[in-house]
Amino acid sequence: MDNENLLGAAWLAAHYGVEPVIPLPTVSRLGSRRATQISDIQTTETYLESMRPNATLRGHLTFHLKHEVPNLALLSQLFTKIHPHELSTWVADEPSGQYAKRAGFLYEFITGQALDVHAKILGAYVDVLDGNKVVVASPEHSVLNRRWRVRDNLPGTRAFCPLVCKTTNALKAIDLDVKGLLAELALEFGDDVLMRSAVWMTLRESKSSFAIEGEAEQSDRVQRFADVLSRRTGQGAWPLDQATLSNLQAEILGKRTSLQRFGVRQSPVFVGEIARYQEVVHYVAPPPEDLTVMLEGLVTFLERTEGQSPVMRSAAAAFGFVYIHPLADGNGRVHRFLINDILRRDGVVKDPMILPVSSLITSDPAERRAYDRILDEISRPLMQSLADLYEFVAAQTTYPDGMTSNFVFHGDDQARHTWRFPDLTKHVIYLAGLLRRTILQDMRDESRYLRSHAQARSAIKDLIEMPDMQVDRVIRSVQANHGKLSNILAKEIQILTEPQVWEAIVQAIESAFQNSPTSD
C-alpha cells in the first residue's frame, strides 16, 4: 500500500517505523471514493482527498483520535519514537484544542513522564476516549484531570488497560442478556429443576476444566476444584490481590504440590510444550516485577466499569488474567473460575448455579479449537514479534519463590506495549457466544434430563415403593444395559423379577426419557 495515501494510525506506524504487534483493526487510506471494506482480519476505510491531514504527528494523530478507535498499544510504541517536544509544541499552539489535550494526556498516561508544557490549558473538559467507539469507565467513575482539562474515562491504569471496541458484533455480545436466558430456562423447567442441576453442573465444570489441561481423570483434584467453585464463586474480595489469590490458588492446587510458595509468582513463566525433545513456546508472560500493578489495573477495570455489561466484564477479567498469567501454576483454572465469579458478582447468575462453560469447550473438537484460537488472538502475533528474544540456557536459576528455570527472555520492553494494552474485543464476542450456547445447549439438555429423571422416579414409585437411591440405580441400570435386567440388580431387589414388573419399569423409564438426552 502506498504510504503517502495512508491516514491516521497506519500513517503514524509507517512514518515513525512502528511495527504493530497486533494488526491494526482499522486501516485508513485515501482513494477515489468513500468506502468501507470489512474482512475477518481488518477494516479498510477509504476517504476522499479532502480528508488528507498535514503530514505531521499533529495532523495524523488528530485524525486517529477523531476518526479511529484510539490504539493504546500503537501509541505506546509511537511515544518511544517521537521527541516529546513535538507534543509540547502542539499543545502550546493549541492550548484549548481537544485533540492536543487528549494527545498530551495520553502521552503522560502511557509513558508515566510529564511533558514540558508552559502554556495554560484552556477550554471545556473533553473525554479522553470516545464512549461510542470503545468501552470506557462508567460516568460516575470518570475523573476530571485539571492539568489537561479532560475527563479521564480510561477503564484501566497505565500498567494494564484492556480495550473493547464497540463493533457491531461486539455490541451484540455486550448486550447478551444472560439473566434473561436463565429466566427463560427457569420458566421452561422450573426453578427447582434448574437449581438441582447446579450441583451436577459444578462438578462437570470442574472435570471439564481439568480436561482442557489434559488432567480429567484425577477425581480428587476434580472434586476439590468443584468445591472451590461452589464455595468461592462471587464471594469476598476480588480474587486478584496477593492474599486472596494466594488463598484461592492453595485451595485449587491442594497440599500435594511442588510449589514452595502460593500467590503471585517471582519467577519467569511461559506457556508451551515439548515436541520431539524441543521446547515450543506459545506465549511468554509478563515478568514478576510487573504482575502486582497489572493485577491492580485489572481490578481498576472492574471497579471503573461497574454497572456495565457482565459479559464484557467477565471476558475482560478472565482473559486479562490469563494473559497476565500471574501464578506459577493454576492460571487456567483461575481464568475459567473468573468467568463465573464475575457473572455471580454482577447478579446475573444466582447462587449456587455455575455455568458449565468448560464443559461446552471440551464437548466438541470445534469448540476446543475456537477456545484455542481466541487465546491465540494475542499470543500468536506477540510470539512472532519476539521470536529471537528468548532462549533456554545451560544453567538453571532458582528464583525467590523456589521455582527453577533455564528460560531467559530479553524482550520485556518490547512486549509491554501489548501486555499492558490488549484489545479484548474478539474475546468478548467469543465469550458471549460460549455463554449463549452453554445456556441454550448444555443447560437445557441437563435440565431436560433432570426433569425426565424426576418423572421416571415418580413413575417407578407408582409401581413399587423403594428409596430414591435404589430408584436411581434402577434408572441407571436400564440405561446402561439397554433395558435388560442385570443379575446383580435382580438379586438385590428381588421384586424386580416378578412377572411384568421389570417390563413395566422399563416402559415407564423409556416414556419419561423420550426425546431427552442421556446424562454424562
Short mmCIF file of C-alpha atoms in Angstrom, two decimals:
data_model
loop_
_atom_site.label_atom_id
_atom_site.label_comp_id
_atom_site.label_asym_id
_atom_site.label_seq_id
_atom_site.Cartn_x
_atom_site.Cartn_y
_atom_site.Cartn_z
CA MET A 1 0.00 0.00 0.00
CA ASP A 2 1.28 3.48 -0.91
CA ASN A 3 2.45 5.04 2.38
CA GLU A 4 1.64 8.54 1.06
CA ASN A 5 -2.04 7.68 0.97
CA LEU A 6 -2.18 6.20 4.47
CA LEU A 7 -4.01 8.07 7.20
CA GLY A 8 -4.13 8.08 10.99
CA ALA A 9 -2.67 5.07 12.79
CA ALA A 10 -1.39 3.45 9.59
CA TRP A 11 0.47 6.64 8.59
CA LEU A 12 1.93 7.06 12.09
CA ALA A 13 3.16 3.46 12.09
CA ALA A 14 4.73 3.74 8.64
CA HIS A 15 6.25 7.20 9.16
CA TYR A 16 7.78 6.51 12.57
CA GLY A 17 8.87 2.95 11.90
CA VAL A 18 6.43 1.38 14.33
CA GLU A 19 5.55 -2.26 13.71
CA PRO A 20 2.24 -3.03 15.46
CA VAL A 21 2.37 -6.41 17.18
CA ILE A 22 -1.37 -6.91 16.75
CA PRO A 23 -2.56 -5.92 13.24
CA LEU A 24 -4.36 -2.59 13.22
CA PRO A 25 -8.13 -3.25 13.44
CA THR A 26 -8.71 -0.35 11.05
CA VAL A 27 -6.51 0.96 8.24
CA SER A 28 -7.48 4.35 6.84
CA ARG A 29 -6.35 5.45 3.39
CA LEU A 30 -7.13 7.90 0.60
CA GLY A 31 -8.93 6.86 -2.57
CA SER A 32 -11.21 7.99 -5.35
CA ARG A 33 -14.41 7.39 -3.38
CA ARG A 34 -15.56 6.94 0.20
CA ALA A 35 -15.80 3.24 1.04
CA THR A 36 -15.63 0.73 3.88
CA GLN A 37 -14.32 -2.80 3.38
CA ILE A 38 -14.68 -5.25 6.28
CA SER A 39 -12.85 -8.57 6.50
CA ASP A 40 -12.28 -11.04 9.31
CA ILE A 41 -8.84 -9.53 9.91
CA GLN A 42 -9.17 -5.83 9.27
CA THR A 43 -11.45 -2.98 8.25
CA THR A 44 -10.23 -0.66 5.49
CA GLU A 45 -11.68 2.83 5.45
CA THR A 46 -11.18 4.82 2.25
CA TYR A 47 -11.55 8.60 2.41
CA LEU A 48 -11.53 11.34 -0.23
CA GLU A 49 -8.51 13.58 -0.80
CA SER A 50 -10.25 16.40 1.09
CA MET A 51 -9.70 14.41 4.30
CA ARG A 52 -5.91 14.38 3.99
CA PRO A 53 -4.31 15.91 7.11
CA ASN A 54 -0.92 17.61 7.24
CA ALA A 55 1.88 15.06 7.02
CA THR A 56 2.86 15.61 10.66
CA LEU A 57 2.45 13.90 14.01
CA ARG A 58 -0.14 16.55 14.83
CA GLY A 59 -2.14 16.01 11.67
CA HIS A 60 -2.33 12.23 11.70
CA LEU A 61 -2.66 11.82 15.46
CA THR A 62 -5.61 14.21 15.29
CA PHE A 63 -7.10 12.07 12.51
CA HIS A 64 -6.52 8.93 14.60
CA LEU A 65 -8.18 10.35 17.71
CA LYS A 66 -11.07 11.83 15.73
CA HIS A 67 -11.93 9.12 13.19
CA GLU A 68 -10.44 5.86 14.51
CA VAL A 69 -10.55 3.91 17.76
CA PRO A 70 -7.51 5.04 19.78
CA ASN A 71 -4.99 2.20 19.72
CA LEU A 72 -3.14 2.41 23.05
CA ALA A 73 -0.67 -0.35 22.15
CA LEU A 74 0.28 1.53 18.98
CA LEU A 75 0.52 4.85 20.85
CA SER A 76 2.70 3.17 23.46
CA GLN A 77 5.16 2.22 20.73
CA LEU A 78 4.80 5.55 18.95
CA PHE A 79 5.63 7.59 22.05
CA THR A 80 9.01 5.83 22.31
CA LYS A 81 9.83 7.04 18.77
CA ILE A 82 8.85 10.71 18.87
CA HIS A 83 10.53 13.61 20.60
CA PRO A 84 8.25 14.91 23.40
CA HIS A 85 8.90 18.42 22.07
CA GLU A 86 6.61 17.63 19.13
CA LEU A 87 3.68 17.22 21.52
CA SER A 88 4.68 20.17 23.72
CA THR A 89 4.77 22.46 20.66
CA TRP A 90 1.37 21.21 19.54
CA VAL A 91 -0.13 21.94 22.97
CA ALA A 92 1.48 25.39 23.03
CA ASP A 93 -0.05 26.18 19.63
CA GLU A 94 -3.50 24.80 20.53
CA PRO A 95 -3.91 25.06 24.31
CA SER A 96 -7.70 24.70 24.03
CA GLY A 97 -7.71 22.11 21.23
CA GLN A 98 -9.40 18.90 22.31
CA TYR A 99 -7.07 16.64 20.31
CA ALA A 100 -3.93 18.37 21.60
CA LYS A 101 -5.22 17.97 25.15
CA ARG A 102 -6.13 14.32 24.64
CA ALA A 103 -2.78 13.57 23.00
CA GLY A 104 -0.87 15.25 25.83
CA PHE A 105 -2.82 13.38 28.48
CA LEU A 106 -2.38 10.04 26.70
CA TYR A 107 1.37 10.60 26.40
CA GLU A 108 1.70 11.15 30.15
CA PHE A 109 -0.72 8.32 30.96
CA ILE A 110 1.10 5.78 28.81
CA THR A 111 4.72 6.79 29.42
CA GLY A 112 4.47 8.00 33.02
CA GLN A 113 6.57 11.02 32.01
CA ALA A 114 5.48 14.64 32.24
CA LEU A 115 5.52 16.82 29.16
CA ASP A 116 7.27 20.17 29.38
CA VAL A 117 4.19 22.35 28.92
CA HIS A 118 4.20 26.04 29.84
CA ALA A 119 1.00 27.11 28.12
CA LYS A 120 -2.15 27.40 30.20
CA ILE A 121 -4.51 24.64 29.11
CA LEU A 122 -7.91 26.10 28.26
CA GLY A 123 -11.35 25.11 27.06
CA ALA A 124 -14.10 22.80 28.23
CA TYR A 125 -13.38 19.36 29.63
CA VAL A 126 -13.41 16.62 26.98
CA ASP A 127 -13.48 12.83 27.25
CA VAL A 128 -10.15 11.10 26.67
CA LEU A 129 -11.84 8.21 24.83
CA ASP A 130 -15.00 8.26 22.75
CA GLY A 131 -17.50 6.08 24.59
CA ASN A 132 -19.39 5.47 21.34
CA LYS A 133 -16.36 3.67 19.91
CA VAL A 134 -14.84 1.85 22.87
CA VAL A 135 -15.75 0.67 26.38
CA VAL A 136 -14.89 3.42 28.84
CA ALA A 137 -15.26 3.96 32.57
CA SER A 138 -18.81 4.36 33.83
CA PRO A 139 -19.70 8.09 34.15
CA GLU A 140 -19.55 8.05 37.94
CA HIS A 141 -16.01 6.65 37.79
CA SER A 142 -14.60 9.14 35.27
CA VAL A 143 -12.08 11.52 36.85
CA LEU A 144 -11.57 15.18 35.97
CA ASN A 145 -7.92 15.86 35.13
CA ARG A 146 -7.30 19.55 35.81
CA ARG A 147 -3.86 19.64 34.22
CA TRP A 148 -5.20 18.68 30.78
CA ARG A 149 -8.84 19.65 31.26
CA VAL A 150 -10.00 16.20 30.20
CA ARG A 151 -12.31 13.60 31.72
CA ASP A 152 -10.15 10.57 32.33
CA ASN A 153 -12.58 7.83 31.29
CA LEU A 154 -9.94 5.20 30.59
CA PRO A 155 -11.17 1.91 32.04
CA GLY A 156 -7.82 0.82 33.48
CA THR A 157 -4.40 2.04 34.56
CA ARG A 158 -1.17 2.61 32.65
CA ALA A 159 0.02 -0.79 33.93
CA PHE A 160 -2.99 -2.61 32.48
CA CYS A 161 -5.81 -1.13 30.44
CA PRO A 162 -7.65 -3.61 28.21
CA LEU A 163 -9.76 -2.12 25.44
CA VAL A 164 -13.02 -3.39 23.97
CA CYS A 165 -14.07 -1.76 20.70
CA LYS A 166 -17.78 -1.27 20.10
CA THR A 167 -18.01 -3.00 16.75
CA THR A 168 -21.37 -4.28 15.54
CA ASN A 169 -20.64 -7.81 16.72
CA ALA A 170 -19.15 -6.60 20.00
CA LEU A 171 -22.25 -4.55 20.80
CA LYS A 172 -24.42 -7.64 20.29
CA ALA A 173 -22.12 -9.57 22.62
CA ILE A 174 -22.08 -6.80 25.22
CA ASP A 175 -25.89 -6.76 25.22
CA LEU A 176 -26.29 -10.53 25.73
CA ASP A 177 -28.92 -10.95 28.45
CA VAL A 178 -27.57 -13.90 30.44
CA LYS A 179 -30.04 -13.29 33.24
CA GLY A 180 -32.93 -13.29 30.76
CA LEU A 181 -31.79 -16.53 29.11
CA LEU A 182 -31.62 -18.21 32.51
CA ALA A 183 -35.06 -16.85 33.40
CA GLU A 184 -36.46 -18.40 30.21
CA LEU A 185 -34.86 -21.71 31.17
CA ALA A 186 -36.38 -21.49 34.65
CA LEU A 187 -39.78 -20.74 33.10
CA GLU A 188 -39.46 -23.81 30.87
CA PHE A 189 -38.24 -26.27 33.52
CA GLY A 190 -38.93 -24.59 36.85
CA ASP A 191 -36.54 -23.10 39.39
CA ASP A 192 -36.36 -26.36 41.29
CA VAL A 193 -35.04 -28.36 38.33
CA LEU A 194 -32.65 -25.58 37.36
CA MET A 195 -31.22 -25.29 40.86
CA ARG A 196 -30.96 -29.08 41.32
CA SER A 197 -28.84 -29.14 38.19
CA ALA A 198 -26.37 -26.70 39.81
CA VAL A 199 -24.54 -29.36 41.86
CA TRP A 200 -24.04 -31.61 38.87
CA MET A 201 -23.05 -28.70 36.62
CA THR A 202 -20.47 -27.55 39.18
CA LEU A 203 -18.85 -31.00 39.22
CA ARG A 204 -18.99 -31.23 35.43
CA GLU A 205 -17.43 -27.75 35.10
CA SER A 206 -14.58 -28.83 37.36
CA LYS A 207 -14.00 -32.05 35.43
CA SER A 208 -14.07 -30.22 32.10
CA SER A 209 -11.71 -27.52 33.36
CA PHE A 210 -9.14 -30.22 34.06
CA ALA A 211 -9.87 -31.87 30.71
CA ILE A 212 -8.88 -28.64 28.95
CA GLU A 213 -5.48 -29.04 30.59
CA GLY A 214 -5.34 -32.78 29.88
CA GLU A 215 -5.90 -33.83 33.51
CA ALA A 216 -9.50 -35.05 33.57
CA GLU A 217 -9.14 -38.39 35.35
CA GLN A 218 -7.82 -37.22 38.72
CA SER A 219 -11.04 -37.38 40.73
CA ASP A 220 -9.72 -35.83 43.94
CA ARG A 221 -8.50 -32.75 42.06
CA VAL A 222 -11.79 -32.51 40.18
CA GLN A 223 -13.78 -32.69 43.42
CA ARG A 224 -11.51 -30.13 45.07
CA PHE A 225 -11.98 -27.62 42.25
CA ALA A 226 -15.73 -28.25 42.27
CA ASP A 227 -15.73 -27.44 45.97
CA VAL A 228 -13.82 -24.21 45.31
CA LEU A 229 -16.33 -23.26 42.59
CA SER A 230 -19.29 -23.84 44.90
CA ARG A 231 -17.80 -22.01 47.91
CA ARG A 232 -15.74 -19.22 46.42
CA THR A 233 -17.62 -18.05 43.33
CA GLY A 234 -18.72 -14.45 43.85
CA GLN A 235 -17.60 -14.38 47.49
CA GLY A 236 -15.31 -11.98 49.34
CA ALA A 237 -12.80 -9.58 47.82
CA TRP A 238 -11.78 -9.62 44.17
CA PRO A 239 -9.56 -12.72 43.84
CA LEU A 240 -6.80 -10.60 42.30
CA ASP A 241 -4.68 -9.35 45.20
CA GLN A 242 -1.74 -11.27 46.65
CA ALA A 243 -3.54 -12.58 49.76
CA THR A 244 -6.83 -13.59 48.13
CA LEU A 245 -5.16 -15.02 45.04
CA SER A 246 -2.72 -17.00 47.18
CA ASN A 247 -5.60 -18.45 49.20
CA LEU A 248 -7.58 -19.34 46.07
CA GLN A 249 -4.56 -20.97 44.42
CA ALA A 250 -3.82 -23.01 47.55
CA GLU A 251 -7.39 -24.32 47.66
CA ILE A 252 -7.35 -25.20 43.96
CA LEU A 253 -3.97 -26.96 43.99
CA GLY A 254 -4.23 -28.62 47.40
CA LYS A 255 -1.36 -29.72 49.62
CA ARG A 256 0.25 -32.17 47.20
CA THR A 257 2.09 -29.65 45.04
CA SER A 258 5.70 -28.95 44.17
CA LEU A 259 5.18 -25.21 44.71
CA GLN A 260 7.02 -23.84 47.72
CA ARG A 261 5.01 -20.62 47.77
CA PHE A 262 1.48 -19.71 46.72
CA GLY A 263 0.41 -16.40 45.24
CA VAL A 264 1.91 -14.04 42.67
CA ARG A 265 4.94 -15.70 41.14
CA GLN A 266 8.51 -14.43 41.48
CA SER A 267 9.85 -16.34 38.52
CA PRO A 268 9.55 -16.16 34.72
CA VAL A 269 6.95 -18.31 33.02
CA PHE A 270 5.99 -19.29 29.52
CA VAL A 271 3.16 -21.38 28.10
CA GLY A 272 4.44 -24.14 25.88
CA GLU A 273 5.12 -27.80 25.34
CA ILE A 274 7.90 -30.21 24.47
CA ALA A 275 7.72 -31.57 20.92
CA ARG A 276 10.38 -34.08 19.85
CA TYR A 277 12.52 -33.09 22.84
CA GLN A 278 12.37 -29.46 21.75
CA GLU A 279 10.76 -26.71 23.82
CA VAL A 280 7.97 -24.95 21.92
CA VAL A 281 6.97 -21.57 23.37
CA HIS A 282 3.38 -20.46 22.71
CA TYR A 283 3.32 -17.43 25.00
CA VAL A 284 5.69 -15.54 27.27
CA ALA A 285 4.04 -13.91 30.28
CA PRO A 286 4.98 -10.57 31.88
CA PRO A 287 7.92 -10.54 34.32
CA PRO A 288 7.36 -10.85 38.09
CA GLU A 289 8.05 -7.16 38.75
CA ASP A 290 5.06 -6.16 36.57
CA LEU A 291 2.46 -8.53 37.98
CA THR A 292 1.17 -6.71 41.07
CA VAL A 293 0.49 -3.43 39.26
CA MET A 294 -1.05 -5.25 36.30
CA LEU A 295 -3.46 -7.10 38.60
CA GLU A 296 -4.26 -3.76 40.25
CA GLY A 297 -5.02 -2.43 36.77
CA LEU A 298 -7.42 -5.32 36.19
CA VAL A 299 -9.16 -4.56 39.50
CA THR A 300 -9.37 -0.91 38.44
CA PHE A 301 -11.01 -2.01 35.19
CA LEU A 302 -13.65 -3.94 37.14
CA GLU A 303 -14.22 -1.03 39.52
CA ARG A 304 -14.40 1.62 36.79
CA THR A 305 -16.76 -0.38 34.56
CA GLU A 306 -19.13 -1.19 37.44
CA GLY A 307 -22.73 -1.43 36.25
CA GLN A 308 -21.81 -2.23 32.65
CA SER A 309 -22.25 -5.46 30.70
CA PRO A 310 -21.50 -8.51 32.89
CA VAL A 311 -20.49 -10.47 29.77
CA MET A 312 -17.95 -7.81 28.79
CA ARG A 313 -16.58 -7.56 32.33
CA SER A 314 -16.40 -11.32 32.70
CA ALA A 315 -14.46 -11.68 29.43
CA ALA A 316 -12.06 -8.86 30.30
CA ALA A 317 -11.38 -10.29 33.76
CA ALA A 318 -10.92 -13.89 32.65
CA PHE A 319 -8.85 -13.29 29.54
CA GLY A 320 -7.00 -10.35 31.06
CA PHE A 321 -5.97 -12.63 33.91
CA VAL A 322 -4.76 -15.45 31.66
CA TYR A 323 -2.60 -13.03 29.62
CA ILE A 324 -1.09 -11.57 32.81
CA HIS A 325 -0.51 -15.20 33.94
CA PRO A 326 0.45 -14.21 37.49
CA LEU A 327 0.76 -17.70 39.02
CA ALA A 328 3.40 -20.38 38.72
CA ASP A 329 0.58 -22.95 38.42
CA GLY A 330 -3.21 -22.86 38.23
CA ASN A 331 -3.65 -19.87 35.87
CA GLY A 332 -6.04 -21.73 33.55
CA ARG A 333 -8.32 -22.84 36.35
CA VAL A 334 -8.46 -19.36 37.92
CA HIS A 335 -9.08 -17.90 34.45
CA ARG A 336 -12.15 -20.12 33.99
CA PHE A 337 -13.21 -19.60 37.63
CA LEU A 338 -13.30 -15.84 36.98
CA ILE A 339 -15.93 -16.21 34.25
CA ASN A 340 -18.49 -17.47 36.77
CA ASP A 341 -17.12 -15.30 39.57
CA ILE A 342 -17.81 -12.01 37.75
CA LEU A 343 -21.21 -13.16 36.47
CA ARG A 344 -22.19 -14.05 40.05
CA ARG A 345 -20.90 -10.75 41.47
CA ASP A 346 -22.80 -8.84 38.79
CA GLY A 347 -26.02 -10.56 39.79
CA VAL A 348 -26.85 -12.41 36.57
CA VAL A 349 -26.15 -15.96 37.81
CA LYS A 350 -27.75 -16.85 41.13
CA ASP A 351 -26.08 -18.89 43.85
CA PRO A 352 -25.47 -21.89 43.68
CA MET A 353 -25.59 -22.07 39.89
CA ILE A 354 -22.36 -22.49 37.90
CA LEU A 355 -22.43 -22.09 34.13
CA PRO A 356 -20.54 -25.11 32.72
CA VAL A 357 -18.60 -23.19 30.07
CA SER A 358 -15.61 -25.57 30.26
CA SER A 359 -17.96 -28.48 29.61
CA LEU A 360 -19.04 -26.97 26.31
CA ILE A 361 -15.41 -26.27 25.34
CA THR A 362 -14.47 -29.92 25.84
CA SER A 363 -17.65 -31.42 24.40
CA ASP A 364 -16.81 -30.74 20.78
CA PRO A 365 -13.45 -30.51 18.96
CA ALA A 366 -14.71 -27.44 17.11
CA GLU A 367 -15.45 -25.70 20.42
CA ARG A 368 -11.97 -26.56 21.69
CA ARG A 369 -10.37 -25.18 18.54
CA ALA A 370 -12.39 -21.97 18.91
CA TYR A 371 -11.14 -21.63 22.50
CA ASP A 372 -7.53 -22.16 21.43
CA ARG A 373 -7.95 -19.67 18.58
CA ILE A 374 -9.22 -16.93 20.86
CA LEU A 375 -6.22 -17.39 23.16
CA ASP A 376 -4.00 -17.13 20.07
CA GLU A 377 -5.51 -13.75 19.12
CA ILE A 378 -2.83 -12.04 21.19
CA SER A 379 -0.30 -14.77 21.95
CA ARG A 380 0.44 -15.82 18.36
CA PRO A 381 1.29 -12.38 16.88
CA LEU A 382 3.10 -11.44 20.09
CA MET A 383 5.34 -14.51 19.91
CA GLN A 384 6.00 -13.90 16.22
CA SER A 385 7.35 -10.47 17.16
CA LEU A 386 9.51 -11.93 19.96
CA ALA A 387 10.90 -14.98 18.16
CA ASP A 388 14.56 -14.04 18.65
CA LEU A 389 14.26 -12.63 22.16
CA TYR A 390 14.12 -15.77 24.33
CA GLU A 391 16.39 -18.74 24.87
CA PHE A 392 17.00 -21.79 27.04
CA VAL A 393 20.42 -21.57 28.64
CA ALA A 394 22.51 -24.36 30.13
CA ALA A 395 22.39 -23.16 33.74
CA GLN A 396 19.26 -23.38 35.87
CA THR A 397 18.33 -20.35 38.02
CA THR A 398 16.47 -20.71 41.31
CA TYR A 399 14.07 -17.82 41.93
CA PRO A 400 12.74 -16.41 45.25
CA ASP A 401 9.52 -18.45 45.00
CA GLY A 402 11.55 -21.67 44.80
CA MET A 403 10.94 -22.23 41.07
CA THR A 404 13.92 -23.19 38.92
CA SER A 405 14.17 -22.41 35.22
CA ASN A 406 16.68 -22.08 32.40
CA PHE A 407 14.30 -19.89 30.36
CA VAL A 408 15.65 -16.41 29.67
CA PHE A 409 13.61 -13.68 28.00
CA HIS A 410 15.14 -10.46 26.64
CA GLY A 411 12.02 -8.79 25.26
CA ASP A 412 10.14 -7.31 28.24
CA ASP A 413 10.33 -3.73 26.94
CA GLN A 414 9.11 -4.75 23.51
CA ALA A 415 6.30 -6.95 24.81
CA ARG A 416 4.99 -4.48 27.40
CA HIS A 417 3.17 -2.44 24.74
CA THR A 418 0.97 -5.48 24.08
CA TRP A 419 0.82 -6.88 27.63
CA ARG A 420 -0.39 -3.56 29.04
CA PHE A 421 -2.97 -2.64 26.40
CA PRO A 422 -4.57 -5.80 24.98
CA ASP A 423 -7.53 -5.48 22.64
CA LEU A 424 -10.09 -7.94 24.04
CA THR A 425 -12.91 -7.16 21.62
CA LYS A 426 -12.90 -10.61 20.00
CA HIS A 427 -12.66 -12.24 23.42
CA VAL A 428 -15.92 -10.56 24.48
CA ILE A 429 -17.61 -11.75 21.28
CA TYR A 430 -16.29 -15.27 21.85
CA LEU A 431 -17.43 -15.47 25.48
CA ALA A 432 -20.90 -14.18 24.64
CA GLY A 433 -21.31 -16.94 22.08
CA LEU A 434 -19.97 -19.51 24.51
CA LEU A 435 -22.36 -18.40 27.25
CA ARG A 436 -25.34 -18.43 24.89
CA ARG A 437 -24.53 -21.96 23.69
CA THR A 438 -23.86 -23.12 27.26
CA ILE A 439 -27.29 -21.99 28.44
CA LEU A 440 -29.30 -22.94 25.37
CA GLN A 441 -27.50 -26.24 24.75
CA ASP A 442 -25.76 -27.74 27.78
CA MET A 443 -28.00 -26.36 30.49
CA ARG A 444 -31.22 -27.02 28.57
CA ASP A 445 -30.12 -30.61 27.94
CA GLU A 446 -29.19 -31.05 31.61
CA SER A 447 -32.47 -29.56 32.80
CA ARG A 448 -34.43 -31.73 30.39
CA TYR A 449 -32.60 -34.79 31.67
CA LEU A 450 -33.26 -33.91 35.31
CA ARG A 451 -36.94 -33.30 34.59
CA SER A 452 -37.17 -36.67 32.84
CA HIS A 453 -35.28 -38.31 35.69
CA ALA A 454 -37.78 -36.90 38.22
CA GLN A 455 -40.67 -38.13 36.09
CA ALA A 456 -39.07 -41.58 35.86
CA ARG A 457 -38.59 -41.67 39.64
CA SER A 458 -42.23 -40.80 40.22
CA ALA A 459 -43.44 -43.40 37.70
CA ILE A 460 -41.34 -46.17 39.27
CA LYS A 461 -42.59 -45.32 42.75
CA ASP A 462 -46.15 -45.60 41.45
CA LEU A 463 -45.27 -49.20 40.60
CA ILE A 464 -43.03 -50.10 43.57
CA GLU A 465 -42.15 -48.27 46.76
CA MET A 466 -38.38 -48.02 47.13
CA PRO A 467 -35.81 -45.45 48.38
CA ASP A 468 -34.57 -42.77 45.96
CA MET A 469 -31.07 -44.28 45.87
CA GLN A 470 -32.46 -47.64 44.71
CA VAL A 471 -34.70 -45.95 42.16
CA ASP A 472 -31.68 -44.12 40.74
CA ARG A 473 -29.76 -47.40 40.48
CA VAL A 474 -32.65 -48.95 38.58
CA ILE A 475 -32.75 -45.99 36.16
CA ARG A 476 -29.00 -46.14 35.56
CA SER A 477 -29.17 -49.92 35.06
CA VAL A 478 -31.95 -49.67 32.47
CA GLN A 479 -29.99 -47.03 30.52
CA ALA A 480 -26.64 -48.82 30.79
CA ASN A 481 -27.98 -52.30 29.93
CA HIS A 482 -30.43 -51.17 27.25
CA GLY A 483 -33.48 -52.36 29.19
CA LYS A 484 -32.10 -55.73 30.30
CA LEU A 485 -32.35 -56.68 34.00
CA SER A 486 -28.87 -57.33 35.37
CA ASN A 487 -28.22 -60.33 37.59
CA ILE A 488 -26.80 -58.11 40.33
CA LEU A 489 -29.91 -55.92 40.45
CA ALA A 490 -32.20 -58.96 40.33
CA LYS A 491 -30.51 -60.47 43.39
CA GLU A 492 -30.51 -57.18 45.30
CA ILE A 493 -34.14 -56.19 44.57
CA GLN A 494 -35.99 -59.47 44.11
CA ILE A 495 -39.38 -57.87 43.43
CA LEU A 496 -38.00 -56.80 40.06
CA THR A 497 -38.10 -60.44 38.92
CA GLU A 498 -41.83 -60.83 39.47
CA PRO A 499 -43.92 -61.17 36.30
CA GLN A 500 -44.37 -57.93 34.27
CA VAL A 501 -42.73 -55.74 36.96
CA TRP A 502 -39.47 -55.16 35.14
CA GLU A 503 -41.20 -54.65 31.80
CA ALA A 504 -43.47 -52.00 33.38
CA ILE A 505 -40.45 -50.23 34.91
CA VAL A 506 -38.57 -50.20 31.61
CA GLN A 507 -41.62 -48.81 29.82
CA ALA A 508 -42.06 -46.10 32.48
CA ILE A 509 -38.40 -45.05 32.20
CA GLU A 510 -38.41 -45.03 28.40
CA SER A 511 -41.58 -42.95 28.40
CA ALA A 512 -40.09 -40.44 30.84
CA PHE A 513 -36.85 -40.10 28.87
CA GLN A 514 -38.41 -39.96 25.43
CA ASN A 515 -36.71 -37.15 23.45
CA SER A 516 -34.44 -36.42 26.43
CA PRO A 517 -30.62 -36.60 26.20
CA THR A 518 -28.78 -39.15 28.33
CA SER A 519 -26.69 -37.67 31.12
CA ASP A 520 -22.91 -37.88 31.24
#
